[in-house]
mmCIF file of C-alpha atoms in Angstrom:
data_model
loop_
_atom_site.group_PDB
_atom_site.id
_atom_site.type_symbol
_atom_site.label_atom_id
_atom_site.label_comp_id
_atom_site.label_asym_id
_atom_site.label_seq_id
_atom_site.Cartn_x
_atom_site.Cartn_y
_atom_site.Cartn_z
ATOM 1 C CA MET A 1173 27.801 -47.235 -14.488
ATOM 2 C CA ILE A 1174 29.407 -43.822 -14.897
ATOM 3 C CA GLN A 1175 29.882 -43.011 -18.562
ATOM 4 C CA GLY A 1176 31.456 -40.507 -20.903
ATOM 5 C CA GLU A 1177 31.592 -36.914 -19.731
ATOM 6 C CA ASN A 1178 30.031 -37.845 -16.397
ATOM 7 C CA LEU A 1179 33.242 -39.735 -15.627
ATOM 8 C CA LEU A 1180 35.195 -36.533 -16.259
ATOM 9 C CA LEU A 1181 32.750 -34.657 -14.031
ATOM 10 C CA VAL A 1182 33.234 -37.089 -11.134
ATOM 11 C CA ALA A 1183 37.016 -37.074 -11.596
ATOM 12 C CA SER A 1184 37.022 -33.252 -11.596
ATOM 13 C CA LEU A 1185 34.995 -33.114 -8.389
ATOM 14 C CA VAL A 1186 37.386 -35.519 -6.655
ATOM 15 C CA MET A 1187 40.407 -33.570 -7.868
ATOM 16 C CA THR A 1188 38.810 -30.302 -6.721
ATOM 17 C CA TYR A 1189 38.928 -31.534 -3.137
ATOM 18 C CA LEU A 1190 42.513 -32.721 -3.550
ATOM 19 C CA PHE A 1191 43.583 -29.397 -5.089
ATOM 20 C CA PHE A 1192 41.884 -27.552 -2.244
ATOM 21 C CA TYR A 1193 44.097 -29.263 0.322
ATOM 22 C CA TYR A 1194 47.105 -29.010 -1.989
ATOM 23 C CA GLY A 1195 46.620 -25.246 -2.075
ATOM 24 C CA VAL A 1196 46.242 -24.968 1.699
ATOM 25 C CA PHE A 1197 49.007 -27.310 2.856
ATOM 26 C CA VAL A 1198 51.547 -27.271 -0.014
ATOM 27 C CA LEU A 1199 51.170 -23.855 -1.618
ATOM 28 C CA LYS A 1200 50.448 -22.321 1.809
ATOM 29 C CA ALA A 1201 47.548 -20.336 0.383
ATOM 30 C CA GLU A 1202 45.028 -18.613 2.611
ATOM 31 C CA ARG A 1203 41.915 -20.622 3.293
ATOM 32 C CA ARG A 1204 39.656 -17.809 2.061
ATOM 33 C CA MET A 1205 41.412 -17.712 -1.325
ATOM 34 C CA MET A 1206 41.137 -21.473 -1.731
ATOM 35 C CA ASP A 1207 37.445 -21.105 -0.913
ATOM 36 C CA VAL A 1208 37.103 -18.684 -3.828
ATOM 37 C CA ILE A 1209 38.884 -21.076 -6.228
ATOM 38 C CA PHE A 1210 37.031 -24.119 -4.906
ATOM 39 C CA ASN A 1211 33.548 -22.535 -4.965
ATOM 40 C CA SER A 1212 33.981 -20.904 -8.366
ATOM 41 C CA PHE A 1213 34.905 -24.212 -9.955
ATOM 42 C CA ILE A 1214 32.119 -26.177 -8.235
ATOM 43 C CA TYR A 1215 29.494 -23.601 -9.235
ATOM 44 C CA GLY A 1216 30.965 -23.518 -12.743
ATOM 45 C CA LEU A 1217 30.617 -27.307 -13.035
ATOM 46 C CA VAL A 1218 26.999 -27.122 -11.878
ATOM 47 C CA ILE A 1219 26.205 -24.391 -14.417
ATOM 48 C CA TRP A 1220 27.934 -26.342 -17.206
ATOM 49 C CA LYS A 1221 26.042 -29.528 -16.304
ATOM 50 C CA LEU A 1222 22.608 -27.892 -15.939
ATOM 51 C CA SER A 1223 23.042 -25.627 -18.974
ATOM 52 C CA TYR A 1224 21.409 -28.296 -21.133
ATOM 53 C CA GLY A 1225 18.131 -27.191 -19.540
ATOM 54 C CA ILE A 1226 18.806 -23.615 -20.681
ATOM 55 C CA VAL A 1227 19.739 -24.613 -24.227
ATOM 56 C CA HIS A 1228 17.046 -27.297 -24.657
ATOM 57 C CA PRO A 1229 14.274 -26.695 -22.078
ATOM 58 C CA ASN A 1230 11.668 -28.628 -24.067
ATOM 59 C CA MET A 1231 13.816 -31.762 -24.138
ATOM 60 C CA VAL A 1232 14.268 -31.577 -20.357
ATOM 61 C CA LEU A 1233 10.522 -31.188 -19.815
ATOM 62 C CA GLU A 1234 9.908 -34.269 -21.950
ATOM 63 C CA ASN A 1235 12.665 -36.297 -20.293
ATOM 64 C CA PRO A 1236 14.275 -34.895 -17.102
ATOM 65 C CA LEU A 1237 16.938 -37.640 -17.258
ATOM 66 C CA THR A 1238 18.640 -35.689 -20.059
ATOM 67 C CA LEU A 1239 20.022 -33.335 -17.392
ATOM 68 C CA LEU A 1240 21.892 -36.286 -15.921
ATOM 69 C CA TYR A 1241 23.480 -37.416 -19.164
ATOM 70 C CA PHE A 1242 23.947 -34.246 -21.226
ATOM 71 C CA ASN A 1243 25.249 -30.703 -20.904
ATOM 72 C CA GLY A 1244 24.916 -27.433 -22.817
ATOM 73 C CA GLY A 1245 28.068 -27.988 -24.867
ATOM 74 C CA VAL A 1246 29.940 -24.854 -25.952
ATOM 75 C CA VAL A 1247 27.125 -22.601 -24.689
ATOM 76 C CA GLY A 1248 27.358 -24.271 -21.274
ATOM 77 C CA LEU A 1249 31.128 -23.827 -21.171
ATOM 78 C CA VAL A 1250 30.802 -20.128 -22.032
ATOM 79 C CA LEU A 1251 28.157 -19.622 -19.335
ATOM 80 C CA ALA A 1252 30.330 -21.418 -16.774
ATOM 81 C CA ALA A 1253 33.446 -19.442 -17.768
ATOM 82 C CA VAL A 1254 31.628 -16.091 -17.573
ATOM 83 C CA PHE A 1255 30.254 -16.989 -14.144
ATOM 84 C CA ILE A 1256 33.690 -18.059 -12.862
ATOM 85 C CA VAL A 1257 35.278 -14.796 -14.048
ATOM 86 C CA PHE A 1258 32.645 -12.555 -12.430
ATOM 87 C CA TYR A 1259 32.400 -14.656 -9.274
ATOM 88 C CA THR A 1260 36.183 -14.644 -8.832
ATOM 89 C CA TYR A 1261 36.537 -10.908 -9.520
ATOM 90 C CA TRP A 1262 33.756 -10.002 -7.079
ATOM 91 C CA HIS A 1263 35.106 -12.205 -4.277
ATOM 92 C CA LEU A 1264 38.706 -11.092 -4.732
ATOM 93 C CA LYS A 1265 37.509 -7.523 -4.279
ATOM 94 C CA LYS A 1266 35.269 -8.457 -1.374
ATOM 95 C CA GLU A 1267 37.992 -10.423 0.440
ATOM 96 C CA HIS A 1268 40.714 -7.867 -0.445
ATOM 97 C CA ILE A 1269 42.860 -10.540 -2.125
ATOM 98 C CA SER A 1270 45.419 -9.270 -4.637
ATOM 99 C CA PHE A 1271 45.189 -10.579 -8.191
ATOM 100 C CA ASP A 1272 48.888 -11.492 -8.193
ATOM 101 C CA THR A 1273 48.417 -13.683 -5.135
ATOM 102 C CA TYR A 1274 45.425 -15.339 -6.772
ATOM 103 C CA ILE A 1275 47.400 -16.090 -9.975
ATOM 104 C CA ARG A 1276 50.214 -17.542 -7.887
ATOM 105 C CA VAL A 1277 47.863 -20.157 -6.425
ATOM 106 C CA ALA A 1278 45.383 -20.629 -9.274
ATOM 107 C CA THR A 1279 47.961 -21.374 -11.993
ATOM 108 C CA PRO A 1280 49.282 -24.716 -10.669
ATOM 109 C CA ILE A 1281 45.711 -25.774 -9.887
ATOM 110 C CA TYR A 1282 44.756 -24.863 -13.463
ATOM 111 C CA PHE A 1283 47.510 -27.157 -14.757
ATOM 112 C CA GLY A 1284 46.251 -29.806 -12.365
ATOM 113 C CA TYR A 1285 42.833 -29.777 -14.018
ATOM 114 C CA TRP A 1286 44.540 -30.106 -17.401
ATOM 115 C CA ILE A 1287 46.217 -33.265 -16.110
ATOM 116 C CA VAL A 1288 42.799 -34.707 -15.177
ATOM 117 C CA PHE A 1289 41.296 -33.786 -18.541
ATOM 118 C CA LEU A 1290 44.211 -35.192 -20.565
ATOM 119 C CA LEU A 1291 44.279 -38.447 -18.602
ATOM 120 C CA TRP A 1292 40.549 -38.828 -19.206
ATOM 121 C CA LYS A 1293 40.998 -38.054 -22.906
ATOM 122 C CA GLY A 1294 43.989 -40.390 -23.131
ATOM 123 C CA SER A 1295 41.958 -43.252 -21.674
ATOM 124 C CA GLY A 1296 39.661 -42.947 -24.683
ATOM 125 C CA PHE A 1297 42.552 -42.841 -27.159
ATOM 126 C CA PRO A 1298 45.323 -44.942 -25.533
ATOM 127 C CA GLU A 1299 47.195 -45.231 -28.830
ATOM 128 C CA ASP A 1300 47.541 -41.444 -29.219
ATOM 129 C CA ARG A 1301 50.999 -40.702 -27.819
ATOM 130 C CA PHE A 1302 50.534 -36.952 -28.302
ATOM 131 C CA ILE A 1303 47.737 -36.842 -25.713
ATOM 132 C CA TRP A 1304 49.975 -38.605 -23.204
ATOM 133 C CA LEU A 1305 52.801 -36.242 -24.128
ATOM 134 C CA GLN A 1306 50.510 -33.284 -23.341
ATOM 135 C CA ALA A 1307 49.696 -34.902 -19.996
ATOM 136 C CA VAL A 1308 53.400 -35.212 -19.192
ATOM 137 C CA VAL A 1309 53.927 -31.548 -20.137
ATOM 138 C CA ALA A 1310 50.983 -30.582 -17.885
ATOM 139 C CA VAL A 1311 52.585 -32.484 -14.980
ATOM 140 C CA VAL A 1312 55.908 -30.683 -15.542
ATOM 141 C CA PHE A 1313 54.189 -27.286 -15.738
ATOM 142 C CA PHE A 1314 52.184 -28.140 -12.618
ATOM 143 C CA ILE A 1315 55.392 -28.821 -10.658
ATOM 144 C CA VAL A 1316 57.233 -25.786 -12.049
ATOM 145 C CA SER A 1317 54.341 -23.375 -11.482
ATOM 146 C CA SER A 1318 53.995 -24.584 -7.884
ATOM 147 C CA ARG A 1319 57.484 -23.221 -7.195
ATOM 148 C CA MET A 1320 57.247 -19.941 -9.099
ATOM 149 C CA LYS A 1321 56.702 -16.711 -7.219
ATOM 150 C CA THR A 1322 56.446 -13.988 -9.901
ATOM 151 C CA THR A 1323 53.223 -13.346 -11.807
ATOM 152 C CA ARG A 1324 55.069 -12.476 -15.008
ATOM 153 C CA LYS A 1325 56.752 -15.883 -15.189
ATOM 154 C CA LEU A 1326 53.457 -17.607 -14.464
ATOM 155 C CA TRP A 1327 51.798 -15.783 -17.368
ATOM 156 C CA GLN A 1328 54.693 -16.827 -19.598
ATOM 157 C CA LEU A 1329 54.224 -20.399 -18.418
ATOM 158 C CA LEU A 1330 50.508 -20.307 -19.220
ATOM 159 C CA ILE A 1331 51.126 -18.954 -22.725
ATOM 160 C CA SER A 1332 53.909 -21.482 -23.387
ATOM 161 C CA PHE A 1333 51.708 -24.361 -22.225
ATOM 162 C CA HIS A 1334 48.852 -23.473 -24.559
ATOM 163 C CA ILE A 1335 51.237 -23.073 -27.495
ATOM 164 C CA LEU A 1336 52.589 -26.567 -26.801
ATOM 165 C CA VAL A 1337 49.064 -27.990 -26.488
ATOM 166 C CA PHE A 1338 48.152 -26.470 -29.856
ATOM 167 C CA ILE A 1339 51.300 -27.907 -31.491
ATOM 168 C CA PHE A 1340 50.787 -31.385 -30.025
ATOM 169 C CA SER A 1341 47.082 -31.376 -30.947
ATOM 170 C CA SER A 1342 47.942 -30.453 -34.534
ATOM 171 C CA MET A 1343 50.571 -33.200 -34.676
ATOM 172 C CA SER A 1344 48.037 -35.655 -33.240
ATOM 173 C CA ASP A 1345 45.492 -34.780 -35.947
ATOM 174 C CA MET A 1346 48.100 -35.200 -38.702
ATOM 175 C CA THR A 1347 49.217 -38.545 -37.268
ATOM 176 C CA LYS A 1348 45.623 -39.821 -37.079
ATOM 177 C CA GLU A 1349 45.066 -38.882 -40.713
ATOM 178 C CA ALA A 1350 48.275 -40.629 -41.804
ATOM 179 C CA THR A 1351 47.426 -43.703 -39.735
ATOM 180 C CA SER A 1352 43.922 -43.802 -41.212
ATOM 181 C CA GLN A 1353 45.333 -43.764 -44.724
ATOM 182 C CA GLN A 1354 47.778 -46.573 -43.908
ATOM 183 C CA ALA A 1355 45.129 -48.746 -42.235
ATOM 184 C CA ILE A 1356 42.498 -48.156 -44.898
ATOM 185 C CA SER A 1357 42.647 -51.801 -46.039
ATOM 186 C CA ASN A 1358 42.408 -53.292 -42.547
ATOM 187 C CA ILE A 1359 39.092 -54.516 -41.177
ATOM 188 C CA GLY A 1360 38.647 -54.033 -37.441
ATOM 189 C CA ILE A 1361 37.040 -51.962 -34.722
ATOM 190 C CA ASP A 1362 39.889 -49.544 -34.064
ATOM 191 C CA VAL A 1363 39.973 -45.958 -35.308
ATOM 192 C CA GLY A 1364 41.323 -45.913 -38.866
ATOM 193 C CA GLU A 1365 40.122 -49.430 -39.724
ATOM 194 C CA ILE A 1366 37.205 -50.449 -41.918
ATOM 195 C CA ALA A 1367 34.166 -51.277 -39.786
ATOM 196 C CA PRO A 1368 33.281 -55.005 -39.999
ATOM 197 C CA ASP A 1369 30.239 -55.512 -42.201
ATOM 198 C CA PHE A 1370 27.163 -57.340 -40.939
ATOM 199 C CA GLU A 1371 23.582 -58.091 -41.924
ATOM 200 C CA LEU A 1372 20.617 -58.080 -39.557
ATOM 201 C CA MET A 1373 16.841 -58.046 -39.725
ATOM 202 C CA THR A 1374 15.175 -54.752 -38.899
ATOM 203 C CA LEU A 1375 12.192 -54.242 -36.632
ATOM 204 C CA LYS A 1376 10.106 -53.882 -39.827
ATOM 205 C CA GLY A 1377 11.169 -57.332 -41.027
ATOM 206 C CA LYS A 1378 13.640 -56.497 -43.796
ATOM 207 C CA LYS A 1379 17.325 -57.367 -44.105
ATOM 208 C CA MET A 1380 19.855 -54.551 -43.845
ATOM 209 C CA LYS A 1381 23.644 -54.402 -44.187
ATOM 210 C CA LEU A 1382 26.046 -51.852 -42.746
ATOM 211 C CA SER A 1383 27.888 -51.686 -46.090
ATOM 212 C CA GLN A 1384 24.788 -50.457 -47.911
ATOM 213 C CA PHE A 1385 25.361 -47.032 -46.330
ATOM 214 C CA ARG A 1386 28.729 -46.508 -48.067
ATOM 215 C CA GLY A 1387 28.825 -42.962 -49.407
ATOM 216 C CA LYS A 1388 27.248 -41.585 -46.222
ATOM 217 C CA LYS A 1389 28.612 -40.902 -42.793
ATOM 218 C CA VAL A 1390 27.237 -43.407 -40.287
ATOM 219 C CA VAL A 1391 26.462 -43.354 -36.590
ATOM 220 C CA LEU A 1392 26.556 -47.020 -35.574
ATOM 221 C CA ASN A 1393 24.788 -47.099 -32.229
ATOM 222 C CA PHE A 1394 24.355 -50.063 -29.867
ATOM 223 C CA TRP A 1395 21.486 -49.735 -27.411
ATOM 224 C CA ALA A 1396 18.666 -51.414 -25.449
ATOM 225 C CA SER A 1397 15.202 -50.186 -24.498
ATOM 226 C CA TRP A 1398 15.720 -50.856 -20.758
ATOM 227 C CA CYS A 1399 18.932 -48.798 -20.588
ATOM 228 C CA PRO A 1400 18.278 -45.317 -19.030
ATOM 229 C CA PRO A 1401 21.015 -43.431 -20.934
ATOM 230 C CA CYS A 1402 19.857 -45.127 -24.162
ATOM 231 C CA ARG A 1403 16.315 -43.923 -23.492
ATOM 232 C CA ALA A 1404 17.613 -40.388 -23.011
ATOM 233 C CA GLU A 1405 19.807 -40.610 -26.122
ATOM 234 C CA MET A 1406 17.226 -41.911 -28.620
ATOM 235 C CA PRO A 1407 15.154 -38.670 -28.925
ATOM 236 C CA GLU A 1408 18.430 -36.781 -29.457
ATOM 237 C CA MET A 1409 19.338 -39.152 -32.287
ATOM 238 C CA GLN A 1410 15.896 -38.760 -33.811
ATOM 239 C CA ARG A 1411 16.274 -34.974 -33.786
ATOM 240 C CA PHE A 1412 19.708 -35.268 -35.395
ATOM 241 C CA TYR A 1413 18.315 -37.692 -37.990
ATOM 242 C CA GLU A 1414 15.470 -35.327 -38.886
ATOM 243 C CA GLN A 1415 17.972 -32.521 -39.455
ATOM 244 C CA TYR A 1416 20.860 -34.382 -41.136
ATOM 245 C CA GLY A 1417 19.375 -37.729 -42.244
ATOM 246 C CA GLN A 1418 20.053 -36.956 -45.905
ATOM 247 C CA HIS A 1419 23.791 -36.926 -45.271
ATOM 248 C CA VAL A 1420 24.206 -39.107 -42.168
ATOM 249 C CA ALA A 1421 22.776 -42.587 -41.595
ATOM 250 C CA ILE A 1422 21.754 -43.740 -38.130
ATOM 251 C CA VAL A 1423 22.350 -47.484 -37.796
ATOM 252 C CA ALA A 1424 20.778 -48.363 -34.464
ATOM 253 C CA VAL A 1425 21.570 -51.928 -33.398
ATOM 254 C CA ASN A 1426 19.341 -53.146 -30.612
ATOM 255 C CA LEU A 1427 20.821 -55.730 -28.236
ATOM 256 C CA THR A 1428 17.741 -57.893 -28.720
ATOM 257 C CA ASN A 1429 19.311 -60.886 -26.994
ATOM 258 C CA LYS A 1430 19.162 -58.825 -23.787
ATOM 259 C CA GLU A 1431 15.598 -57.545 -24.260
ATOM 260 C CA LYS A 1432 12.448 -59.122 -22.812
ATOM 261 C CA ASN A 1433 10.900 -59.444 -26.269
ATOM 262 C CA HIS A 1434 10.432 -57.647 -29.590
ATOM 263 C CA GLN A 1435 7.348 -55.909 -28.257
ATOM 264 C CA ALA A 1436 9.372 -54.009 -25.664
ATOM 265 C CA VAL A 1437 11.585 -52.625 -28.434
ATOM 266 C CA GLU A 1438 8.655 -51.742 -30.687
ATOM 267 C CA THR A 1439 6.735 -50.049 -27.873
ATOM 268 C CA PHE A 1440 9.715 -47.877 -26.963
ATOM 269 C CA ILE A 1441 10.384 -46.903 -30.594
ATOM 270 C CA ASN A 1442 6.739 -45.934 -31.126
ATOM 271 C CA GLU A 1443 6.666 -43.906 -27.890
ATOM 272 C CA LYS A 1444 9.741 -41.920 -28.925
ATOM 273 C CA GLY A 1445 8.607 -41.450 -32.531
ATOM 274 C CA VAL A 1446 11.796 -42.941 -33.971
ATOM 275 C CA SER A 1447 11.693 -42.985 -37.781
ATOM 276 C CA PHE A 1448 15.074 -44.535 -38.661
ATOM 277 C CA ASP A 1449 15.428 -48.299 -38.966
ATOM 278 C CA ILE A 1450 16.198 -50.423 -35.909
ATOM 279 C CA MET A 1451 18.362 -53.492 -36.520
ATOM 280 C CA LEU A 1452 17.861 -56.492 -34.218
ATOM 281 C CA ASP A 1453 20.956 -58.280 -32.900
ATOM 282 C CA GLU A 1454 19.027 -61.306 -31.709
ATOM 283 C CA GLN A 1455 22.039 -63.560 -31.134
ATOM 284 C CA GLY A 1456 24.382 -60.837 -29.839
ATOM 285 C CA THR A 1457 26.920 -61.605 -32.579
ATOM 286 C CA VAL A 1458 27.319 -58.027 -33.835
ATOM 287 C CA SER A 1459 27.709 -56.516 -30.370
ATOM 288 C CA LYS A 1460 30.314 -59.204 -29.673
ATOM 289 C CA THR A 1461 32.165 -58.363 -32.898
ATOM 290 C CA TYR A 1462 32.285 -54.696 -31.932
ATOM 291 C CA GLU A 1463 33.226 -55.593 -28.332
ATOM 292 C CA VAL A 1464 30.323 -53.648 -26.855
ATOM 293 C CA ILE A 1465 30.492 -53.812 -23.073
ATOM 294 C CA THR A 1466 28.782 -50.592 -21.976
ATOM 295 C CA ILE A 1467 25.681 -49.215 -23.682
ATOM 296 C CA PRO A 1468 25.038 -46.986 -25.376
ATOM 297 C CA THR A 1469 28.199 -47.213 -27.464
ATOM 298 C CA SER A 1470 28.536 -45.464 -30.819
ATOM 299 C CA TYR A 1471 31.027 -45.710 -33.673
ATOM 300 C CA ILE A 1472 31.354 -42.787 -36.084
ATOM 301 C CA ILE A 1473 32.094 -44.144 -39.570
ATOM 302 C CA ASP A 1474 33.010 -42.080 -42.643
ATOM 303 C CA GLU A 1475 31.779 -42.369 -46.246
ATOM 304 C CA GLN A 1476 34.390 -45.059 -47.067
ATOM 305 C CA GLY A 1477 33.365 -47.231 -44.111
ATOM 306 C CA VAL A 1478 36.363 -46.272 -41.978
ATOM 307 C CA ILE A 1479 35.893 -45.829 -38.228
ATOM 308 C CA ARG A 1480 36.774 -42.256 -37.254
ATOM 309 C CA SER A 1481 35.889 -42.285 -33.563
ATOM 310 C CA LYS A 1482 34.229 -44.291 -30.804
ATOM 311 C CA HIS A 1483 32.028 -42.877 -28.060
ATOM 312 C CA VAL A 1484 31.003 -44.778 -24.926
ATOM 313 C CA GLY A 1485 27.958 -43.194 -23.297
ATOM 314 C CA PRO A 1486 24.947 -41.254 -24.601
ATOM 315 C CA LEU A 1487 25.327 -38.751 -27.428
ATOM 316 C CA SER A 1488 23.318 -35.533 -27.388
ATOM 317 C CA TYR A 1489 22.216 -33.673 -30.527
ATOM 318 C CA ASP A 1490 24.988 -31.089 -30.045
ATOM 319 C CA MET A 1491 27.623 -33.794 -29.449
ATOM 320 C CA MET A 1492 26.577 -35.536 -32.655
ATOM 321 C CA LYS A 1493 26.873 -32.301 -34.589
ATOM 322 C CA ARG A 1494 30.399 -31.811 -33.248
ATOM 323 C CA THR A 1495 31.659 -35.373 -33.582
ATOM 324 C CA VAL A 1496 29.885 -36.520 -36.757
ATOM 325 C CA LEU A 1497 29.796 -33.434 -38.958
ATOM 326 C CA SER A 1498 33.393 -32.472 -38.135
ATOM 327 C CA GLU A 1499 34.813 -35.854 -39.168
#
């Protein structure tokens, strides 16, 4: 099953082909210019995706599957952006394409990618009306920019769009905070609600409750030893735990009811050198409570036991630093 950022990657690749033909047949752009836009974005995606190997080569050598599930984060985005800029500049010069003509075609396509990104983001936070509002704005700007002819107006449109995105993002953050405060007494699995407590036996044979970690941030992770993205994620969690375990608890709930036996779980944990406790959901009751369908799935919980975010798909060390430490 396609998960997390890989879903965005696939959606972006599909939309790249659609935007290519949109540029040729609707915007009436030259084929050679669309080739520049198309190739720069495809190469940029490849660099972004493979940049994990540049940032963490040792992790890739230990487990090549990490290249499939993770990326280089901010470093990867910077590398991809730098490549796209130089690649585009060089080919515009080589093909004798004016920069104004390029901006005329590239701007609506740029807004098109924003639509894809915001729809993907909105699917993860369906209750956040500000994300959907940004998507609507991106659609409007996409249509308007497709009809504009002057570079100056297109630059004004780009600046206006990013100002609106910043405003809506700020309003979204303030609304989430207010909603979290209002829902602080509610128990549930939605963002802003108190995570349902539970007690399970650990792999070491002792009882453990989720509520005993109050006062610490918690990564509540649901996983199984046979799941490829879970196998790629576990060493990343161990590395994060070694660095931030004093402040952040890793509560790893194994879907034991879907494992062959306890030995399979223990063997995997020993192979990966995992030092945090593994809780065994032998009846599947906890995963049912948290409505876990795809694994791995992680809930980020704050010091008061309130759910701050949910992530479907594997988390890398860098993703955990961004999502957990920033909450």
